[in-house]
Amino acid sequence: MIWNEKYECMDIESKKELQLRRLQNIVKFVYENVPFYKKHFDEVGVKVEDIQELKDIEKLPFTTKTNLREAYPFAMFAVDDDKIIEIHTSSGTTGKPTVSGYTEKDINIWAEIIARGIIMAGGGNKDIIQNCYGYGLFTGGFGVHHGGRKVGATLIPISAGNTKRQIEVMVDFKSTILTCTPSYALYLSEFLEKEGYDYKDINLRAGLFGAEMWTEEMRKELESRFNIHALNIYGLTEIMGPGIAQECLAKDGLHISDDHFYPEIIDPDNLEVLEDGEKGELVLTTITREGMPIIRFRTKDLTSLNREKCGCGRTTVRMSRITGRTDDMLKIRGVMVFPSQIEKSLFKIDGLTPNYQIIVTREGILDEVEVKVEATAELFSDKIKELEKLESKIAKHIHEEIGLKVNITLVEPNILPRSEGKAVRVIDKRNFN
Ligand code: DLL
């Protein structure tokens, strides 16, 4: 089933016309209603009338997280404050958070895109959604909630935390869809096993996992543990929250709701727009949002676009799984390294649990990487020699993947810190200032 066939399966030409009309409207709207955009556009000399075709979007300047921080709290709003009915903020740890404001129309759009995602997961009004994304200023909890209500599903607004209770609820309420970060889903499964539950006690069919980077290997792990479809859901506070894009059951890229969000991929170095299929930084423009429209936001997330029709029948443009950020990308001894590459190597080796932490330090001028990985209990009871053998095997795999020598420390199960939200995978102790 498809939630909104008209927009999700629209032919490409009609979609382009719709996007152009919406883009022209939003550019005019922000120019007239947000002083930041008037100044921003005037500075580069671009006029509202300059947007004659979709490609003309490239004439518009980018908006960055810094721009949004400087507008703290409400200077990016395009409507009177009394029309804003909900506010969320980013979870940034440095400086002021970025604020996102929504009118009633925006909340309806948000509910609409999440509804599309729930249907993409094979869900519907009979589903019981255990929503473990945090409720509060974080967009995860409320975003999924709005969409779940729209499809008429039963929502369990359990929010993040209290893992024991999560499992009880999952078993007793027979939750069918789980929504949380992939790392928390993994933790839930470990906990479940530890508490002596059987997966037969669980009624889950699908999981909408996102808010952090994860890999195909992690998908396989979660799917086999829970016997579910583990689908990738993407989004960000500045643009709206979760649901900007999500995978369908074909699991072949995330469908972007491109009637609401216009995507581009740029080269993060020269800022040129790249072709479909080329990997670069995702730039998003909200073309229908009312309370806080955002023009050409640099997400820093690395992905590529695919415009081919999906096996599911939807024609919306798809983005590939995020493999890194232009800013969390680690440069180690001059080599670009993505945490996902290390994760991938770890999954290839038996005897490890998928809990790991990457610690980067600098001795003099030389960067050192330590990867702490939890081994399974069986393995840990083995002889030291076996552990050492395994450590060098892991180091070899990672070396093959990233081209760098790293130090491996195997630790006992349940030693590394667990997170109820986004896992802290990288601890970079180098001082770049
Ligand atoms: O994480 C919104 C969200 C909530 C998405 C629930 C999905 C599910 P922020 O806290 O503003 O918003 O963080 C946004 O998280 O720019 C990406 O770097 C990362 N991110 C989000 N989803 C994914 C994903 C929410 N599926 C930032 N894969 C984004 C990889 C993701 N990274």
CSV table of C-alpha atoms and ligand atoms in Angstrom, one decimal:
chain,number,residue,atom,x,y,z
A,1,MET,CA,0.0,0.0,0.0
A,2,ILE,CA,1.1,3.6,-0.6
A,3,TRP,CA,-0.1,6.4,1.7
A,4,ASN,CA,-0.3,9.2,-0.8
A,5,GLU,CA,-0.1,7.8,-4.3
A,6,LYS,CA,-0.7,11.2,-6.0
A,7,TYR,CA,2.6,12.6,-4.6
A,8,GLU,CA,4.6,9.5,-3.9
A,9,CYS,CA,4.1,8.1,-7.4
A,10,MET,CA,3.9,11.4,-9.4
A,11,ASP,CA,5.5,11.3,-12.8
A,12,ILE,CA,8.8,13.1,-12.9
A,13,GLU,CA,7.7,16.0,-15.1
A,14,SER,CA,4.7,16.9,-13.0
A,15,LYS,CA,6.9,16.6,-9.9
A,16,LYS,CA,9.3,19.1,-11.4
A,17,GLU,CA,6.6,21.5,-12.2
A,18,LEU,CA,5.2,21.2,-8.7
A,19,GLN,CA,8.6,21.7,-7.1
A,20,LEU,CA,9.3,24.8,-9.2
A,21,ARG,CA,6.0,26.4,-8.3
A,22,ARG,CA,6.5,25.7,-4.7
A,23,LEU,CA,10.1,26.8,-4.8
A,24,GLN,CA,9.1,30.1,-6.4
A,25,ASN,CA,6.5,30.7,-3.7
A,26,ILE,CA,8.8,29.9,-0.8
A,27,VAL,CA,11.6,32.1,-2.1
A,28,LYS,CA,9.1,35.0,-2.4
A,29,PHE,CA,7.7,34.2,1.0
A,30,VAL,CA,11.0,34.2,2.9
A,31,TYR,CA,12.2,37.2,1.1
A,32,GLU,CA,9.2,39.2,2.3
A,33,ASN,CA,8.9,37.7,5.7
A,34,VAL,CA,12.4,36.8,7.1
A,35,PRO,CA,14.8,39.7,7.3
A,36,PHE,CA,17.7,37.2,7.3
A,37,TYR,CA,16.8,35.9,3.9
A,38,LYS,CA,16.2,39.4,2.5
A,39,LYS,CA,19.7,40.4,3.5
A,40,HIS,CA,21.1,37.0,2.5
A,41,PHE,CA,19.7,37.2,-1.0
A,42,ASP,CA,20.4,40.9,-1.4
A,43,GLU,CA,24.1,40.3,-0.5
A,44,VAL,CA,24.6,38.1,-3.5
A,45,GLY,CA,22.2,40.1,-5.7
A,46,VAL,CA,19.7,37.3,-6.3
A,47,LYS,CA,16.1,38.3,-6.9
A,48,VAL,CA,12.9,36.4,-6.4
A,49,GLU,CA,12.2,36.6,-10.2
A,50,ASP,CA,15.5,35.0,-10.9
A,51,ILE,CA,14.0,31.6,-10.1
A,52,GLN,CA,12.6,30.6,-13.5
A,53,GLU,CA,13.6,26.9,-13.5
A,54,LEU,CA,14.6,24.4,-10.9
A,55,LYS,CA,18.3,24.8,-11.6
A,56,ASP,CA,18.0,28.4,-10.7
A,57,ILE,CA,18.0,27.3,-7.0
A,58,GLU,CA,21.8,27.2,-7.5
A,59,LYS,CA,21.7,31.0,-7.6
A,60,LEU,CA,20.5,31.1,-4.0
A,61,PRO,CA,23.1,31.2,-1.1
A,62,PHE,CA,23.3,28.3,1.3
A,63,THR,CA,22.0,28.5,4.9
A,64,THR,CA,24.2,27.0,7.6
A,65,LYS,CA,23.9,25.9,11.1
A,66,THR,CA,25.8,29.0,12.2
A,67,ASN,CA,23.1,31.2,10.5
A,68,LEU,CA,20.5,29.4,12.4
A,69,ARG,CA,22.4,29.7,15.7
A,70,GLU,CA,22.8,33.4,15.1
A,71,ALA,CA,19.0,33.7,14.7
A,72,TYR,CA,18.5,32.2,18.1
A,73,PRO,CA,15.8,31.9,19.3
A,74,PHE,CA,13.1,33.0,16.9
A,75,ALA,CA,14.6,35.2,14.2
A,76,MET,CA,14.1,32.6,11.5
A,77,PHE,CA,10.4,32.4,11.9
A,78,ALA,CA,8.5,33.6,8.9
A,79,VAL,CA,5.1,34.0,10.7
A,80,ASP,CA,4.0,35.8,13.8
A,81,ASP,CA,4.9,33.9,17.0
A,82,ASP,CA,1.3,33.2,17.7
A,83,LYS,CA,1.0,31.1,14.6
A,84,ILE,CA,3.8,28.8,15.9
A,85,ILE,CA,2.2,25.9,17.7
A,86,GLU,CA,5.2,23.7,18.5
A,87,ILE,CA,8.9,24.2,19.0
A,88,HIS,CA,11.8,21.7,19.0
A,89,THR,CA,15.5,22.2,19.2
A,90,SER,CA,18.6,20.4,18.2
A,91,SER,CA,20.5,18.4,20.7
A,92,GLY,CA,23.8,20.2,20.0
A,93,THR,CA,26.4,20.1,22.8
A,94,THR,CA,28.3,23.2,21.7
A,95,GLY,CA,26.9,26.7,21.8
A,96,LYS,CA,23.2,27.6,21.5
A,97,PRO,CA,20.9,24.9,20.0
A,98,THR,CA,19.1,25.6,16.8
A,99,VAL,CA,15.4,26.2,17.2
A,100,SER,CA,12.7,24.8,14.9
A,101,GLY,CA,9.2,26.3,14.9
A,102,TYR,CA,6.1,24.8,13.4
A,103,THR,CA,2.7,26.1,12.4
A,104,GLU,CA,-0.4,23.9,12.3
A,105,LYS,CA,0.2,23.4,8.6
A,106,ASP,CA,3.8,22.3,9.3
A,107,ILE,CA,2.7,19.8,11.9
A,108,ASN,CA,0.3,18.4,9.3
A,109,ILE,CA,3.1,18.0,6.8
A,110,TRP,CA,5.3,16.4,9.4
A,111,ALA,CA,2.5,13.9,10.2
A,112,GLU,CA,2.0,13.3,6.5
A,113,ILE,CA,5.6,12.3,5.8
A,114,ILE,CA,5.8,10.1,8.9
A,115,ALA,CA,2.5,8.5,7.8
A,116,ARG,CA,4.2,7.7,4.5
A,117,GLY,CA,7.0,6.0,6.3
A,118,ILE,CA,4.8,3.9,8.5
A,119,ILE,CA,3.0,2.7,5.4
A,120,MET,CA,6.3,2.1,3.7
A,121,ALA,CA,7.1,-0.3,6.6
A,122,GLY,CA,4.0,-2.2,5.8
A,123,GLY,CA,2.3,-0.6,8.8
A,124,GLY,CA,-1.2,0.8,9.2
A,125,ASN,CA,-4.0,1.5,11.7
A,126,LYS,CA,-3.7,-1.9,13.2
A,127,ASP,CA,-0.2,-1.4,14.3
A,128,ILE,CA,1.0,-0.8,17.9
A,129,ILE,CA,4.0,1.6,17.7
A,130,GLN,CA,6.4,1.5,20.6
A,131,ASN,CA,7.9,4.9,20.2
A,132,CYS,CA,11.2,5.0,22.2
A,133,TYR,CA,12.5,8.2,20.5
A,134,GLY,CA,12.7,10.9,23.2
A,135,TYR,CA,9.7,13.0,23.7
A,136,GLY,CA,10.6,16.6,24.5
A,137,LEU,CA,12.6,19.1,22.6
A,138,PHE,CA,14.2,16.4,20.5
A,139,THR,CA,12.1,15.9,17.3
A,140,GLY,CA,12.1,12.1,17.3
A,141,GLY,CA,9.3,11.4,19.8
A,142,PHE,CA,6.8,13.9,18.7
A,143,GLY,CA,7.5,13.5,15.0
A,144,VAL,CA,6.7,9.8,15.0
A,145,HIS,CA,3.8,10.5,17.3
A,146,HIS,CA,2.2,13.0,14.9
A,147,GLY,CA,2.5,10.5,12.0
A,148,GLY,CA,1.3,7.5,14.0
A,149,ARG,CA,-1.8,9.4,14.9
A,150,LYS,CA,-2.4,10.3,11.3
A,151,VAL,CA,-2.5,6.6,10.1
A,152,GLY,CA,-4.6,5.7,13.1
A,153,ALA,CA,-2.1,3.4,14.7
A,154,THR,CA,-2.0,2.8,18.5
A,155,LEU,CA,0.9,4.8,19.9
A,156,ILE,CA,2.9,3.9,23.0
A,157,PRO,CA,4.6,7.2,23.8
A,158,ILE,CA,7.1,5.4,26.1
A,159,SER,CA,10.0,7.8,25.1
A,160,ALA,CA,13.6,6.9,25.7
A,161,GLY,CA,15.0,5.1,28.8
A,162,ASN,CA,14.0,2.6,31.4
A,163,THR,CA,15.0,-0.5,29.3
A,164,LYS,CA,13.4,-3.0,31.7
A,165,ARG,CA,10.0,-1.3,31.3
A,166,GLN,CA,10.5,-1.1,27.5
A,167,ILE,CA,10.8,-4.9,27.3
A,168,GLU,CA,7.8,-5.5,29.6
A,169,VAL,CA,5.7,-3.1,27.4
A,170,MET,CA,7.0,-4.7,24.2
A,171,VAL,CA,5.9,-8.1,25.5
A,172,ASP,CA,2.7,-7.2,27.3
A,173,PHE,CA,1.3,-4.7,24.8
A,174,LYS,CA,2.4,-6.8,21.8
A,175,SER,CA,4.1,-3.8,20.1
A,176,THR,CA,4.4,-4.4,16.3
A,177,ILE,CA,6.6,-1.4,15.3
A,178,LEU,CA,9.6,-0.3,17.2
A,179,THR,CA,11.0,3.2,16.7
A,180,CYS,CA,14.3,4.1,18.3
A,181,THR,CA,18.0,4.6,17.4
A,182,PRO,CA,19.6,1.4,15.9
A,183,SER,CA,22.1,1.3,18.8
A,184,TYR,CA,19.2,1.4,21.3
A,185,ALA,CA,17.4,-1.4,19.4
A,186,LEU,CA,20.6,-3.5,19.8
A,187,TYR,CA,20.7,-2.7,23.5
A,188,LEU,CA,17.1,-3.7,23.8
A,189,SER,CA,17.8,-7.1,22.3
A,190,GLU,CA,20.8,-7.7,24.5
A,191,PHE,CA,18.7,-6.7,27.6
A,192,LEU,CA,15.9,-8.9,26.4
A,193,GLU,CA,18.2,-11.9,26.2
A,194,LYS,CA,19.8,-11.1,29.6
A,195,GLU,CA,16.4,-10.9,31.3
A,196,GLY,CA,15.6,-14.4,29.9
A,197,TYR,CA,12.9,-13.4,27.4
A,198,ASP,CA,12.5,-15.3,24.2
A,199,TYR,CA,12.1,-13.6,20.9
A,200,LYS,CA,8.9,-15.6,20.6
A,201,ASP,CA,7.5,-13.4,23.3
A,202,ILE,CA,7.9,-10.4,20.9
A,203,ASN,CA,5.4,-9.4,18.3
A,204,LEU,CA,7.5,-6.9,16.4
A,205,ARG,CA,7.3,-6.8,12.6
A,206,ALA,CA,9.3,-3.7,11.8
A,207,GLY,CA,11.6,-1.1,13.2
A,208,LEU,CA,12.1,2.5,12.1
A,209,PHE,CA,15.6,3.1,13.1
A,210,GLY,CA,17.5,6.4,12.6
A,211,ALA,CA,18.8,9.6,14.1
A,212,GLU,CA,22.4,8.2,13.9
A,213,MET,CA,24.6,6.5,11.4
A,214,TRP,CA,24.4,2.8,11.0
A,215,THR,CA,25.4,0.1,8.5
A,216,GLU,CA,23.9,-2.7,6.4
A,217,GLU,CA,25.6,-5.1,8.7
A,218,MET,CA,23.8,-3.6,11.7
A,219,ARG,CA,20.6,-4.0,9.7
A,220,LYS,CA,21.2,-7.7,9.2
A,221,GLU,CA,22.0,-8.1,12.9
A,222,LEU,CA,18.8,-6.3,14.0
A,223,GLU,CA,16.7,-8.1,11.5
A,224,SER,CA,17.9,-11.5,12.5
A,225,ARG,CA,17.7,-10.9,16.2
A,226,PHE,CA,14.2,-9.5,16.2
A,227,ASN,CA,13.0,-11.2,13.0
A,228,ILE,CA,11.7,-7.8,11.7
A,229,HIS,CA,12.2,-5.4,8.8
A,230,ALA,CA,14.8,-2.9,10.0
A,231,LEU,CA,14.2,0.3,8.0
A,232,ASN,CA,16.3,3.4,7.9
A,233,ILE,CA,14.6,6.7,8.7
A,234,TYR,CA,16.4,10.0,8.3
A,235,GLY,CA,15.7,13.6,9.3
A,236,LEU,CA,17.1,16.6,11.1
A,237,THR,CA,15.7,19.2,13.4
A,238,GLU,CA,16.5,22.2,11.3
A,239,ILE,CA,14.4,21.0,8.3
A,240,MET,CA,11.6,19.4,10.4
A,241,GLY,CA,12.7,16.2,12.2
A,242,PRO,CA,12.4,12.5,11.4
A,243,GLY,CA,10.7,11.5,8.2
A,244,ILE,CA,12.4,13.7,5.6
A,245,ALA,CA,13.3,10.3,4.0
A,246,GLN,CA,12.7,6.7,4.8
A,247,GLU,CA,13.2,3.3,3.3
A,248,CYS,CA,10.4,1.1,2.0
A,249,LEU,CA,10.5,-2.7,2.2
A,250,ALA,CA,12.7,-2.8,-0.9
A,251,LYS,CA,15.4,-1.4,1.3
A,252,ASP,CA,17.1,0.2,-1.6
A,253,GLY,CA,17.6,3.8,-0.6
A,254,LEU,CA,15.5,6.2,1.4
A,255,HIS,CA,12.6,7.9,-0.3
A,256,ILE,CA,12.8,11.6,0.2
A,257,SER,CA,9.4,13.3,0.4
A,258,ASP,CA,10.5,15.6,-2.5
A,259,ASP,CA,7.2,17.3,-2.8
A,260,HIS,CA,8.1,19.0,0.5
A,261,PHE,CA,11.9,18.9,0.6
A,262,TYR,CA,14.0,19.7,-2.5
A,263,PRO,CA,17.3,17.8,-2.3
A,264,GLU,CA,20.7,18.6,-3.9
A,265,ILE,CA,24.1,17.1,-3.5
A,266,ILE,CA,27.1,19.3,-3.5
A,267,ASP,CA,30.8,18.9,-3.4
A,268,PRO,CA,31.6,20.1,0.1
A,269,ASP,CA,34.9,21.6,-1.0
A,270,ASN,CA,34.0,23.7,-4.1
A,271,LEU,CA,30.2,23.8,-3.3
A,272,GLU,CA,29.3,22.8,-6.9
A,273,VAL,CA,26.1,20.8,-7.4
A,274,LEU,CA,26.9,17.1,-8.3
A,275,GLU,CA,25.2,14.7,-10.6
A,276,ASP,CA,22.8,12.0,-9.5
A,277,GLY,CA,24.8,9.0,-8.2
A,278,GLU,CA,27.7,11.1,-7.0
A,279,LYS,CA,28.4,11.2,-3.3
A,280,GLY,CA,28.5,14.5,-1.6
A,281,GLU,CA,26.9,16.7,1.0
A,282,LEU,CA,23.1,16.8,1.1
A,283,VAL,CA,21.5,20.2,0.8
A,284,LEU,CA,17.8,20.5,1.6
A,285,THR,CA,15.2,23.2,0.9
A,286,THR,CA,11.8,23.1,2.5
A,287,ILE,CA,9.4,24.1,-0.3
A,288,THR,CA,6.2,23.9,1.7
A,289,ARG,CA,7.1,24.8,5.3
A,290,GLU,CA,5.4,27.8,6.7
A,291,GLY,CA,6.7,28.6,10.2
A,292,MET,CA,10.4,28.3,9.4
A,293,PRO,CA,11.2,27.7,5.8
A,294,ILE,CA,14.9,26.9,5.2
A,295,ILE,CA,16.6,27.5,1.9
A,296,ARG,CA,19.5,25.4,0.8
A,297,PHE,CA,20.5,24.0,4.2
A,298,ARG,CA,23.9,22.4,4.3
A,299,THR,CA,23.2,19.2,6.3
A,300,LYS,CA,26.9,18.1,6.3
A,301,ASP,CA,25.5,14.5,5.8
A,302,LEU,CA,27.1,12.5,3.0
A,303,THR,CA,24.9,10.7,0.6
A,304,SER,CA,24.0,10.4,-3.1
A,305,LEU,CA,20.7,10.6,-5.0
A,306,ASN,CA,19.0,8.1,-7.3
A,307,ARG,CA,16.0,9.1,-9.4
A,308,GLU,CA,15.1,5.7,-10.8
A,309,LYS,CA,11.7,4.3,-10.1
A,310,CYS,CA,11.8,2.0,-7.1
A,311,GLY,CA,10.5,-1.5,-7.1
A,312,CYS,CA,7.7,-0.4,-4.7
A,313,GLY,CA,6.3,1.9,-7.4
A,314,ARG,CA,7.2,5.2,-5.7
A,315,THR,CA,8.9,7.8,-7.9
A,316,THR,CA,10.2,10.0,-5.1
A,317,VAL,CA,14.0,10.5,-5.4
A,318,ARG,CA,15.9,8.2,-3.1
A,319,MET,CA,19.1,8.9,-1.1
A,320,SER,CA,21.6,6.3,-0.1
A,321,ARG,CA,22.3,5.5,3.5
A,322,ILE,CA,24.3,8.3,5.2
A,323,THR,CA,27.9,7.1,5.4
A,324,GLY,CA,29.4,10.0,7.3
A,325,ARG,CA,29.3,13.7,7.8
A,326,THR,CA,31.6,16.2,6.4
A,327,ASP,CA,32.4,17.2,9.9
A,328,ASP,CA,32.4,14.0,11.9
A,329,MET,CA,34.6,12.4,9.3
A,330,LEU,CA,37.8,11.6,11.1
A,331,LYS,CA,41.1,12.5,9.6
A,332,ILE,CA,43.7,10.2,11.1
A,333,ARG,CA,47.3,10.7,10.0
A,334,GLY,CA,45.9,12.5,7.1
A,335,VAL,CA,43.6,9.7,6.0
A,336,MET,CA,39.8,10.2,5.9
A,337,VAL,CA,38.1,7.6,8.1
A,338,PHE,CA,34.5,7.1,8.8
A,339,PRO,CA,33.3,5.3,11.9
A,340,SER,CA,31.0,3.2,9.7
A,341,GLN,CA,34.0,1.7,8.0
A,342,ILE,CA,35.3,0.4,11.3
A,343,GLU,CA,31.8,-0.8,12.3
A,344,LYS,CA,31.7,-2.7,9.0
A,345,SER,CA,35.0,-4.5,9.7
A,346,LEU,CA,33.9,-5.5,13.2
A,347,PHE,CA,30.7,-7.1,11.9
A,348,LYS,CA,32.8,-9.4,9.7
A,349,ILE,CA,34.4,-11.1,12.7
A,350,ASP,CA,32.8,-13.8,14.8
A,351,GLY,CA,33.0,-13.6,18.6
A,352,LEU,CA,32.4,-9.8,18.8
A,353,THR,CA,29.3,-8.0,20.0
A,354,PRO,CA,28.5,-4.9,17.9
A,355,ASN,CA,29.4,-2.6,20.8
A,356,TYR,CA,32.5,-0.6,20.2
A,357,GLN,CA,34.1,2.8,20.8
A,358,ILE,CA,36.8,4.5,18.7
A,359,ILE,CA,39.2,6.6,20.7
A,360,VAL,CA,41.5,8.9,18.8
A,361,THR,CA,44.5,10.5,20.5
A,362,ARG,CA,47.6,12.3,19.4
A,363,GLU,CA,51.1,11.6,20.7
A,364,GLY,CA,53.4,14.3,19.5
A,365,ILE,CA,52.4,14.6,15.8
A,366,LEU,CA,51.2,11.0,15.4
A,367,ASP,CA,47.5,10.1,15.7
A,368,GLU,CA,46.7,6.9,17.5
A,369,VAL,CA,43.5,5.0,17.2
A,370,GLU,CA,42.2,2.6,19.8
A,371,VAL,CA,39.1,0.6,19.0
A,372,LYS,CA,37.5,-0.9,22.1
A,373,VAL,CA,35.3,-3.8,21.2
A,374,GLU,CA,33.2,-6.0,23.4
A,375,ALA,CA,33.9,-9.7,22.9
A,376,THR,CA,31.2,-12.3,23.7
A,377,ALA,CA,31.2,-13.9,27.1
A,378,GLU,CA,32.3,-17.3,25.7
A,379,LEU,CA,35.3,-15.8,24.0
A,380,PHE,CA,36.3,-13.9,27.1
A,381,SER,CA,36.5,-17.1,29.1
A,382,ASP,CA,39.1,-18.4,26.7
A,383,LYS,CA,42.9,-18.1,27.0
A,384,ILE,CA,44.7,-14.8,26.7
A,385,LYS,CA,46.4,-16.1,23.6
A,386,GLU,CA,43.1,-16.5,21.8
A,387,LEU,CA,42.2,-13.0,22.6
A,388,GLU,CA,45.5,-11.7,21.3
A,389,LYS,CA,45.0,-13.6,18.1
A,390,LEU,CA,41.6,-12.1,17.7
A,391,GLU,CA,42.8,-8.6,18.4
A,392,SER,CA,45.4,-8.9,15.6
A,393,LYS,CA,42.7,-10.4,13.3
A,394,ILE,CA,40.5,-7.3,13.9
A,395,ALA,CA,43.3,-4.9,13.4
A,396,LYS,CA,44.1,-6.6,10.1
A,397,HIS,CA,40.5,-6.3,9.0
A,398,ILE,CA,40.3,-2.7,9.9
A,399,HIS,CA,43.6,-2.1,8.2
A,400,GLU,CA,42.2,-3.6,5.0
A,401,GLU,CA,39.2,-1.3,5.2
A,402,ILE,CA,40.8,2.0,6.2
A,403,GLY,CA,44.4,1.6,5.3
A,404,LEU,CA,45.6,2.4,8.9
A,405,LYS,CA,47.0,0.5,11.8
A,406,VAL,CA,44.8,0.7,14.9
A,407,ASN,CA,45.2,-0.7,18.3
A,408,ILE,CA,42.4,-3.1,19.4
A,409,THR,CA,41.4,-3.7,23.0
A,410,LEU,CA,38.9,-6.4,23.6
A,411,VAL,CA,36.8,-5.8,26.6
A,412,GLU,CA,34.3,-8.0,28.5
A,413,PRO,CA,30.7,-7.8,27.5
A,414,ASN,CA,28.6,-4.9,28.9
A,415,ILE,CA,31.7,-2.8,29.7
A,416,LEU,CA,31.2,0.0,27.2
A,417,PRO,CA,28.7,2.7,28.0
A,418,ARG,CA,25.2,2.2,26.6
A,419,SER,CA,23.1,5.1,25.4
A,420,GLU,CA,19.4,5.5,25.3
A,421,GLY,CA,19.7,7.9,22.4
A,422,LYS,CA,22.5,8.3,20.0
A,423,ALA,CA,25.5,6.1,20.8
A,424,VAL,CA,28.8,7.8,21.5
A,425,ARG,CA,31.0,5.9,19.1
A,426,VAL,CA,33.9,8.3,18.7
A,427,ILE,CA,36.0,9.9,21.4
A,428,ASP,CA,38.4,12.3,19.8
A,429,LYS,CA,40.9,13.4,22.4
A,430,ARG,CA,43.0,15.4,19.9
A,431,ASN,CA,43.0,19.1,20.3
A,432,PHE,CA,42.5,20.8,17.0
A,433,ASN,CA,42.5,24.4,18.2
B,1,DLL,O1,18.1,12.9,14.6
B,1,DLL,C1,15.9,13.5,13.7
B,1,DLL,C2,15.5,12.1,13.7
B,1,DLL,C3,14.8,11.5,14.8
B,1,DLL,C4,15.8,11.3,12.6
B,1,DLL,C5,14.4,10.2,14.7
B,1,DLL,C6,15.4,9.9,12.5
B,1,DLL,C7,14.7,9.4,13.6
B,1,DLL,P1,18.9,15.8,14.9
B,1,DLL,O2,19.0,15.4,16.3
B,1,DLL,O3,18.7,17.2,14.5
B,1,DLL,O4,17.6,15.1,14.3
B,1,DLL,O5,20.1,15.1,14.1
B,1,DLL,C8,20.2,15.2,12.7
B,1,DLL,O6,21.4,13.1,12.7
B,1,DLL,O7,22.0,15.5,10.2
B,1,DLL,C9,22.4,13.2,10.6
B,1,DLL,O8,23.7,13.5,10.8
B,1,DLL,C10,21.9,12.3,11.8
B,1,DLL,N1,20.9,11.3,11.3
B,1,DLL,C11,19.6,11.4,11.4
B,1,DLL,N2,19.0,10.3,10.9
B,1,DLL,C12,20.0,9.5,10.4
B,1,DLL,C13,20.1,8.3,9.7
B,1,DLL,C14,17.3,13.8,14.3
B,1,DLL,N3,19.0,7.6,9.4
B,1,DLL,C15,21.4,14.5,12.3
B,1,DLL,N4,21.3,7.9,9.3
B,1,DLL,C16,21.5,14.4,10.8
B,1,DLL,C17,22.4,8.6,9.6
B,1,DLL,C18,21.2,10.2,10.6
B,1,DLL,N5,22.4,9.7,10.2
